[in-house]
mmCIF file of C-alpha atoms in Angstrom:
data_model
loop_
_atom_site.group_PDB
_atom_site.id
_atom_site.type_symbol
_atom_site.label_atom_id
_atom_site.label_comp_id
_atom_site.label_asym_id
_atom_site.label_seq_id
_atom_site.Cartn_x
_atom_site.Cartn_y
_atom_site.Cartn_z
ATOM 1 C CA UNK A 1 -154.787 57.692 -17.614
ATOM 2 C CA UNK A 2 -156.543 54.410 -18.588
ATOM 3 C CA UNK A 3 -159.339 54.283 -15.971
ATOM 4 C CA UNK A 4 -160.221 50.424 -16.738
ATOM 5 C CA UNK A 5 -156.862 49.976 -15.353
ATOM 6 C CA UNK A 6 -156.635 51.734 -12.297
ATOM 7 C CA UNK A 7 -160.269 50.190 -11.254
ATOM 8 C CA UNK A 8 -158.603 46.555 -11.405
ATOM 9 C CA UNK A 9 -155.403 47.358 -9.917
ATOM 10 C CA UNK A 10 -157.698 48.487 -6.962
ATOM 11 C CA UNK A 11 -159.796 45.732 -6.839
ATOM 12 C CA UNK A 12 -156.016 43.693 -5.955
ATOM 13 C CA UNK A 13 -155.403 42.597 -10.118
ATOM 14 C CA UNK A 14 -151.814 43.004 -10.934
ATOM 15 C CA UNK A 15 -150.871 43.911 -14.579
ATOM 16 C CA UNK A 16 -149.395 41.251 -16.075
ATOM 17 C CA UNK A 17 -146.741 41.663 -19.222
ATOM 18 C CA UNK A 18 -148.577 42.222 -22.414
ATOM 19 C CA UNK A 19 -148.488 39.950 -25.489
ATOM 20 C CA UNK A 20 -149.892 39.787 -28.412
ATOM 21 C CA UNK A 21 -151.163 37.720 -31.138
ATOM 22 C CA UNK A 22 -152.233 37.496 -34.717
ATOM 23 C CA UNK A 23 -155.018 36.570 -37.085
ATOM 24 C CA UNK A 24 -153.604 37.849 -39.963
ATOM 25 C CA UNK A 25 -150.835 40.792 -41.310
ATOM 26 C CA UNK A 26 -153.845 43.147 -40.653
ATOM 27 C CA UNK A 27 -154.731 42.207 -37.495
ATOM 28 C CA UNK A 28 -152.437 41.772 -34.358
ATOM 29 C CA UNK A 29 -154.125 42.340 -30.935
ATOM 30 C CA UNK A 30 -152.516 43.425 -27.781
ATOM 31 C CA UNK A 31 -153.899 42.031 -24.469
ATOM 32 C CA UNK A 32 -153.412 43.687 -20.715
ATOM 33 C CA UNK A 33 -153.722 40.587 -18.368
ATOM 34 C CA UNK A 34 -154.335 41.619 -15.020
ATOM 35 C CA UNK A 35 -154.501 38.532 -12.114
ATOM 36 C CA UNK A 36 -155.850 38.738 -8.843
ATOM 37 C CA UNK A 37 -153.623 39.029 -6.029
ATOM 38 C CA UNK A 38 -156.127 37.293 -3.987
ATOM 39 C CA UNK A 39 -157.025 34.249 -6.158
ATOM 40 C CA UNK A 40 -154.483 33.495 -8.723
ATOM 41 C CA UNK A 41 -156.946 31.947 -10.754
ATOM 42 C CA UNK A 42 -159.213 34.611 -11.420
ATOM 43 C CA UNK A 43 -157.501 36.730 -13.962
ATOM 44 C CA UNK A 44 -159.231 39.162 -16.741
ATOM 45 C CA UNK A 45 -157.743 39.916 -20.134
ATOM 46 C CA UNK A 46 -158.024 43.214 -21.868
ATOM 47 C CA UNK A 47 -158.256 43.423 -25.323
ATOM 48 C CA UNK A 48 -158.790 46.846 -27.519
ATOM 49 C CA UNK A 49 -161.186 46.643 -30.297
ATOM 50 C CA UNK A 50 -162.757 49.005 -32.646
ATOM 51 C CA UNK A 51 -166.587 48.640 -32.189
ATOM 52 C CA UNK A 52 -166.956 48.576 -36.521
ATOM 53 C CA UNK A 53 -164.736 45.318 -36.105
ATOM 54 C CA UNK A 54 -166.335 43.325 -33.361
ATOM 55 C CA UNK A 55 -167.675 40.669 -35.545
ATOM 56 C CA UNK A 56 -164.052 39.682 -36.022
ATOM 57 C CA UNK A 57 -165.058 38.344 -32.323
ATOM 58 C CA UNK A 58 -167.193 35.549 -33.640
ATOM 59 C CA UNK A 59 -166.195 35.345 -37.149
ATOM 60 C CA UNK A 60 -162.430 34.578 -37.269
ATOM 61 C CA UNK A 61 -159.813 32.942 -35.116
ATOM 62 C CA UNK A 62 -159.770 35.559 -33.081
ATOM 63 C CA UNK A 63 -160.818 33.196 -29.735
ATOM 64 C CA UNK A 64 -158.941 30.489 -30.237
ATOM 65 C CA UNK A 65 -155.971 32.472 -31.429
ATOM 66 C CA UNK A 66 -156.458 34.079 -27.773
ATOM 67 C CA UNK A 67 -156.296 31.097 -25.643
ATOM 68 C CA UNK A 68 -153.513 29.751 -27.382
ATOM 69 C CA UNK A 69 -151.481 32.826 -26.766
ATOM 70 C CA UNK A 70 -153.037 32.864 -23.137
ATOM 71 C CA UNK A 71 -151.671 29.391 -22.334
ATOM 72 C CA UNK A 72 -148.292 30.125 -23.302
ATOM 73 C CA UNK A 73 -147.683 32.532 -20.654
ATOM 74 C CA UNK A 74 -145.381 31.864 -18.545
ATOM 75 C CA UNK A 75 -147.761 33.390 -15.133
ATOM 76 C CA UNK A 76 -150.342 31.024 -17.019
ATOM 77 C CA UNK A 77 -151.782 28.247 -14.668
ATOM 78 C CA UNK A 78 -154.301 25.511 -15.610
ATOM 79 C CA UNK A 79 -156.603 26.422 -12.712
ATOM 80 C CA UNK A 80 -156.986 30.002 -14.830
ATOM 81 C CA UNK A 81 -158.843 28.481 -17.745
ATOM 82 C CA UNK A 82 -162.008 28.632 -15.692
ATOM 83 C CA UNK A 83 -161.845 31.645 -14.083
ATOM 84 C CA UNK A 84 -160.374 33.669 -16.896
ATOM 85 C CA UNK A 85 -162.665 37.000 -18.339
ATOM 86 C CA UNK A 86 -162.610 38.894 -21.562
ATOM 87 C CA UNK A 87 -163.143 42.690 -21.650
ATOM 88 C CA UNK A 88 -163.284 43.798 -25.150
ATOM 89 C CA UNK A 89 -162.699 47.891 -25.004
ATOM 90 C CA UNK A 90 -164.138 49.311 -28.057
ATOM 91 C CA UNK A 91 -164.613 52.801 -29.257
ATOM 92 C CA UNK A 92 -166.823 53.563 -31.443
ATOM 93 C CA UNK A 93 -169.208 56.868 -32.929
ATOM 94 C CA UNK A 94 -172.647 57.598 -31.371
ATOM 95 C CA UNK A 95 -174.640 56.011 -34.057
ATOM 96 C CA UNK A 96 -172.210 52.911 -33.734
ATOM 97 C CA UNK A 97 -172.550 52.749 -30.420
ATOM 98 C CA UNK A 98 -176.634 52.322 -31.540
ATOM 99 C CA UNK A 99 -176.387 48.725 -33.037
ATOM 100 C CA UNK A 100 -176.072 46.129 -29.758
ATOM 101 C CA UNK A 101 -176.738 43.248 -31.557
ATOM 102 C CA UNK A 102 -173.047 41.956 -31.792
ATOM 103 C CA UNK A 103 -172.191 42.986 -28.710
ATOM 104 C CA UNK A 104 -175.184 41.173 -27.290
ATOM 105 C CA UNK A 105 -174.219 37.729 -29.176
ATOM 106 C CA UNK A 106 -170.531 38.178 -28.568
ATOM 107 C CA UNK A 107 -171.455 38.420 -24.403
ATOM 108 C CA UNK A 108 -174.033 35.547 -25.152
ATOM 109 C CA UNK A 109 -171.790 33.202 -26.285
ATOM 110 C CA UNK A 110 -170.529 30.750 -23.977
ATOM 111 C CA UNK A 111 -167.258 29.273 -25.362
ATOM 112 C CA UNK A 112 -164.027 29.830 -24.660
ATOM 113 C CA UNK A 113 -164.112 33.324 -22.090
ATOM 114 C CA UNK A 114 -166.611 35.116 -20.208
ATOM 115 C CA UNK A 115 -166.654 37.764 -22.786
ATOM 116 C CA UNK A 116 -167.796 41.942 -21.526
ATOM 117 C CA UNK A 117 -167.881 44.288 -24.135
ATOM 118 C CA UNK A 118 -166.868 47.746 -22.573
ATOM 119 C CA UNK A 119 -168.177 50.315 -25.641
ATOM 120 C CA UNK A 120 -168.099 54.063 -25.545
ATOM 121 C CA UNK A 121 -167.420 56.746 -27.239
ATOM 122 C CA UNK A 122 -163.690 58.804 -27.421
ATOM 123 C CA UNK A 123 -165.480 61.661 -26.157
ATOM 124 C CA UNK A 124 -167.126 59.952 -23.051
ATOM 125 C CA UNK A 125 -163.991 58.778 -21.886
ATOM 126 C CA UNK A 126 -162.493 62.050 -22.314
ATOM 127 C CA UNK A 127 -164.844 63.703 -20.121
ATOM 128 C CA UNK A 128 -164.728 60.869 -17.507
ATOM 129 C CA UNK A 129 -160.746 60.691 -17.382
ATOM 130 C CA UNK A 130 -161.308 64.866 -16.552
ATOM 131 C CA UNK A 131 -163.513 64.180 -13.854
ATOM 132 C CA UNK A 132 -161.494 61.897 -12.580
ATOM 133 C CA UNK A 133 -158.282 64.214 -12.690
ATOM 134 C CA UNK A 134 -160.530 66.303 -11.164
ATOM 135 C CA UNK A 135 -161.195 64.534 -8.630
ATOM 136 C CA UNK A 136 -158.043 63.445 -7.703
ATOM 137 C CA UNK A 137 -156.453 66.838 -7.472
ATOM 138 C CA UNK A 138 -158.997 67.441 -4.725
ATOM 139 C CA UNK A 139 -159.060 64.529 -2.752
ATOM 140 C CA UNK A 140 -155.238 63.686 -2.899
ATOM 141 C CA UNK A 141 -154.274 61.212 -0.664
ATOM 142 C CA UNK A 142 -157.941 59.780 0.035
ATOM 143 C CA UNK A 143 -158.517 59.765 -3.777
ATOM 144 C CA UNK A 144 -159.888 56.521 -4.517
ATOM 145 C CA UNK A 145 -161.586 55.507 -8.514
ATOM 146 C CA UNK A 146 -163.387 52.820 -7.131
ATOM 147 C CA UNK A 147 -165.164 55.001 -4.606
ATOM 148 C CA UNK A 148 -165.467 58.006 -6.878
ATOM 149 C CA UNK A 149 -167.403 55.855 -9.602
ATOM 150 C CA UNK A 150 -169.839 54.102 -6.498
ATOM 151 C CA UNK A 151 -170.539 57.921 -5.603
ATOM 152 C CA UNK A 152 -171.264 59.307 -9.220
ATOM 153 C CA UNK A 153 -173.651 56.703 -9.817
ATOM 154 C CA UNK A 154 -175.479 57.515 -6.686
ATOM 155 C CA UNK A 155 -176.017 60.957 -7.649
ATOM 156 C CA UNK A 156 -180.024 61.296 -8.625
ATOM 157 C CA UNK A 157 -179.690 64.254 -10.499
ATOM 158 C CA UNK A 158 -176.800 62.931 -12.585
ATOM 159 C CA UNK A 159 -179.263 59.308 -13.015
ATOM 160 C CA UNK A 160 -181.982 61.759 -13.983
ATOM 161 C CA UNK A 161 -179.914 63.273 -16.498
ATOM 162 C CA UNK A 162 -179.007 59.654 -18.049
ATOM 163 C CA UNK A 163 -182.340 58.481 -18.005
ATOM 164 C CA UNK A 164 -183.807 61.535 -19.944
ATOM 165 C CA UNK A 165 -181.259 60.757 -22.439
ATOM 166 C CA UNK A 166 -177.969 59.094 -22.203
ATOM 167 C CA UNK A 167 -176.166 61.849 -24.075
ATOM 168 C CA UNK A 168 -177.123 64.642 -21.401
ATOM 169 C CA UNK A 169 -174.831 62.883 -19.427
ATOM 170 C CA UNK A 170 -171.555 61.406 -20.739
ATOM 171 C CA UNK A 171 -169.666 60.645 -17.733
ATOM 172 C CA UNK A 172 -172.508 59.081 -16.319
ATOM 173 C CA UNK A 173 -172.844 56.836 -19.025
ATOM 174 C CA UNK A 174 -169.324 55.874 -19.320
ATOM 175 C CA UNK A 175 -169.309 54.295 -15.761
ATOM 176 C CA UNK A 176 -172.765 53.224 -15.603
ATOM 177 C CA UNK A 177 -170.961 50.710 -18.421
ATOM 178 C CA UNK A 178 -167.436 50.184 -16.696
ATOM 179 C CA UNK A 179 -169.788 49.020 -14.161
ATOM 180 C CA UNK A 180 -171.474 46.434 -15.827
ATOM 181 C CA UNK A 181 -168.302 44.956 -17.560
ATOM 182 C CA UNK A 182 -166.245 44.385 -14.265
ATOM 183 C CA UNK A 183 -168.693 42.228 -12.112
ATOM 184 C CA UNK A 184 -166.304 41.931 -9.511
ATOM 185 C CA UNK A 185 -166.469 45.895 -8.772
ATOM 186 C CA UNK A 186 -168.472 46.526 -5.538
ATOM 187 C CA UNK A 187 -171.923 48.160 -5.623
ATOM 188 C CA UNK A 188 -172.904 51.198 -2.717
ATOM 189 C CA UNK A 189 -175.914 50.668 -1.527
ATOM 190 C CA UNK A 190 -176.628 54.558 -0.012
ATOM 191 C CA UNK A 191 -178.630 54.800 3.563
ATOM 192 C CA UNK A 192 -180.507 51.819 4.603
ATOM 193 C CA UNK A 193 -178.512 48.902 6.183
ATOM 194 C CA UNK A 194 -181.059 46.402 5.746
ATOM 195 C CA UNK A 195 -184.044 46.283 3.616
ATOM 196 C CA UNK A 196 -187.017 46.826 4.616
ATOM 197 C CA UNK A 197 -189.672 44.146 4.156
ATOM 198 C CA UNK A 198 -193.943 45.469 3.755
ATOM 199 C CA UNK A 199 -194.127 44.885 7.384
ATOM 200 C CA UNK A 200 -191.357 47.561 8.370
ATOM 201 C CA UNK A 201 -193.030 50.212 6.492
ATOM 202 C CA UNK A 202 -196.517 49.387 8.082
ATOM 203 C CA UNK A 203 -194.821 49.320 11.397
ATOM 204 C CA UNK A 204 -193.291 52.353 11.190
ATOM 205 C CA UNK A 205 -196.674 54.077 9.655
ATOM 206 C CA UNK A 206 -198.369 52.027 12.673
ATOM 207 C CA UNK A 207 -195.439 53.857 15.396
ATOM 208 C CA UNK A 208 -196.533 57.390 13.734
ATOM 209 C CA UNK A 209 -193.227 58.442 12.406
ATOM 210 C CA UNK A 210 -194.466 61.871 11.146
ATOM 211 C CA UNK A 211 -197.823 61.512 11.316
ATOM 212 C CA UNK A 212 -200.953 60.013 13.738
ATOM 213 C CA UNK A 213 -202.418 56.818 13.616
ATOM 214 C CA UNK A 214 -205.111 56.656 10.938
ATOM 215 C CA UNK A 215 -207.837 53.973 12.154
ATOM 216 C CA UNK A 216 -210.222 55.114 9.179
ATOM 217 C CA UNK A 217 -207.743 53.872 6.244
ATOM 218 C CA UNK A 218 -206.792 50.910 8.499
ATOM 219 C CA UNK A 219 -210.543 49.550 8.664
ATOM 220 C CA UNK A 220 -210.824 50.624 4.696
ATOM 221 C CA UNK A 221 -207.676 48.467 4.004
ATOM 222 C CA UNK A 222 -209.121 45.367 6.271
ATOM 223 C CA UNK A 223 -212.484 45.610 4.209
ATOM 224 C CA UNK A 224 -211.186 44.634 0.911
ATOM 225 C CA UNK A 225 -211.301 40.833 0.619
ATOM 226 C CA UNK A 226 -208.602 40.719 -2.292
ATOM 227 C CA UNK A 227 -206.026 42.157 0.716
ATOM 228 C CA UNK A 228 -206.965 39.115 2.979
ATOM 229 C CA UNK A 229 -206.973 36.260 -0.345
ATOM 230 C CA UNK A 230 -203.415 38.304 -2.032
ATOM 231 C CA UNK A 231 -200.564 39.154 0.191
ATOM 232 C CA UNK A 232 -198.783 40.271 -2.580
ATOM 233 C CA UNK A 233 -196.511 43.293 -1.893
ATOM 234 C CA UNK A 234 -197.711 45.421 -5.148
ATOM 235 C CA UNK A 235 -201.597 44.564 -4.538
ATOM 236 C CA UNK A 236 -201.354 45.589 -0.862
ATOM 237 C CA UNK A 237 -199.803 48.760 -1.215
ATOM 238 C CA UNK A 238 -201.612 49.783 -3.931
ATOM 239 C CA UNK A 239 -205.097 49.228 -1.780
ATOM 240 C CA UNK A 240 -203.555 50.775 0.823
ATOM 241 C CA UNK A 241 -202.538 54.011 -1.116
ATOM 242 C CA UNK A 242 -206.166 53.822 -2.426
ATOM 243 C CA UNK A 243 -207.565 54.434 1.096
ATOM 244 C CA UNK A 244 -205.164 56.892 2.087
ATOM 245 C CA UNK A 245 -206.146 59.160 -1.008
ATOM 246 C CA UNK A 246 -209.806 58.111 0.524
ATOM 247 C CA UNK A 247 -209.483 59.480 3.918
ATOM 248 C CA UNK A 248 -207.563 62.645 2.195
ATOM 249 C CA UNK A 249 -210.498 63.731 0.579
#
């Protein structure tokens, strides 16, 4: 199972026939193309890369080798050179994994692709590949990756996990970064179907959804000048909290 793949084939890429090319007799690179079925033009390239050798990135030939073996394709079209992507898979060891700073200049640099390193370790994508399989054995027919990553992410007490520290939570980790490297993949955004502005929440406060009007904090509020001279969102609702905790005590 190569997850990467099955996310772009159901965001409508087709896989393309693989080629290669060479910097030297050391190094010869496969790359996945996968084209959108929806916009010829748009078409991302999938290269595998050992994170210890990503400075062969910016360092060698290893670009312009790339495009030259890109342009010889024969699904290759003119109007792709624009819209064409680089996602550099690399696996690499946790303490690897620590050092960003190529990864940061290789996604920094502006010539030739729009360049994503994807980076993780063998054991994260283990663990998210058995999820997955998981997953799919349950949901059969209605099994979808795309909408079983949107669904992990929301999970708080997975993000809770991940924040404390990454490593608590493996599989959270490995598609909080597929997520990042495909920027076409679609975001869930859980519950509210618009957002809601300063004004709806004083509104609804103001309508007494689950609790009574409180005219004491409301006249507290309206006697601090800085409210009336800085509408800002932060600096309003921070007064206001202030004379709830007030009237609480």
């Amino acid at each position: 199972m190569n997850i990467l793949f099955e996310v772009l084939n159901e965001l409508k890429y087709k896989a393309e026939i693989q080629f290669t090319f060479k910097l030297d007799d050391e190094n010869e690179f496969k790359v996945s193309p996968f084209v959108s079925t929806c916009y010829p033009s748009q078409v991302f390239l999938v290269v595998n890369l050992d994170y210890g050798k990503l400075s062969l990135i910016r360092n060698s030939e290893f670009l312009p080798e790339l495009a030259t073996a890109f342009c010889k394709q024969t699904f290759h079209t003119g109007q792709m050179d624009k819209n064409t992507a680089l996602i550099i898979k690399s696996f690499g060891s946790d303490e690897e994994l620590k050092d960003t700073s190529e990864k940061i200049k290789i996604e920094d640099d502006p010539y030739y692709f729009k360049k994503y390193v994807f980076s993780c370790t063998e054991q994260m994508e283990n663990k998210a590949i058995a999820y997955f399989k998981d997953r799919k054995n349950n949901d059969k027919d209605d099994f979808s990756y795309v909408t079983e990553l949107q669904k992990y992410l929301l999970k708080l007490d997975m993000f809770e996990k991940y924040k404390s520290n990454p490593k608590n939570e493996e599989v959270y980790s490995y598609m909080a970064e597929l997520t990042t490297k495909i920027p076409v993949l679609p975001l869930q955004v859980e519950s509210a179907k618009h957002i809601k502005t300063v004004k709806n929440y004083f509104d609804e406060y103001l309508s007494g959804i689950g609790k009574s009007l409180n005219v004491k904090a409301i006249e507290n509020l309206l006697s601090h000048e800085e409210v009336l001279s800085n509408l800002e969102t932060e600096n309003l609702l921070s007064v206001w909290n202030s004379c709830l905790e007030i009237e609480g005590k």
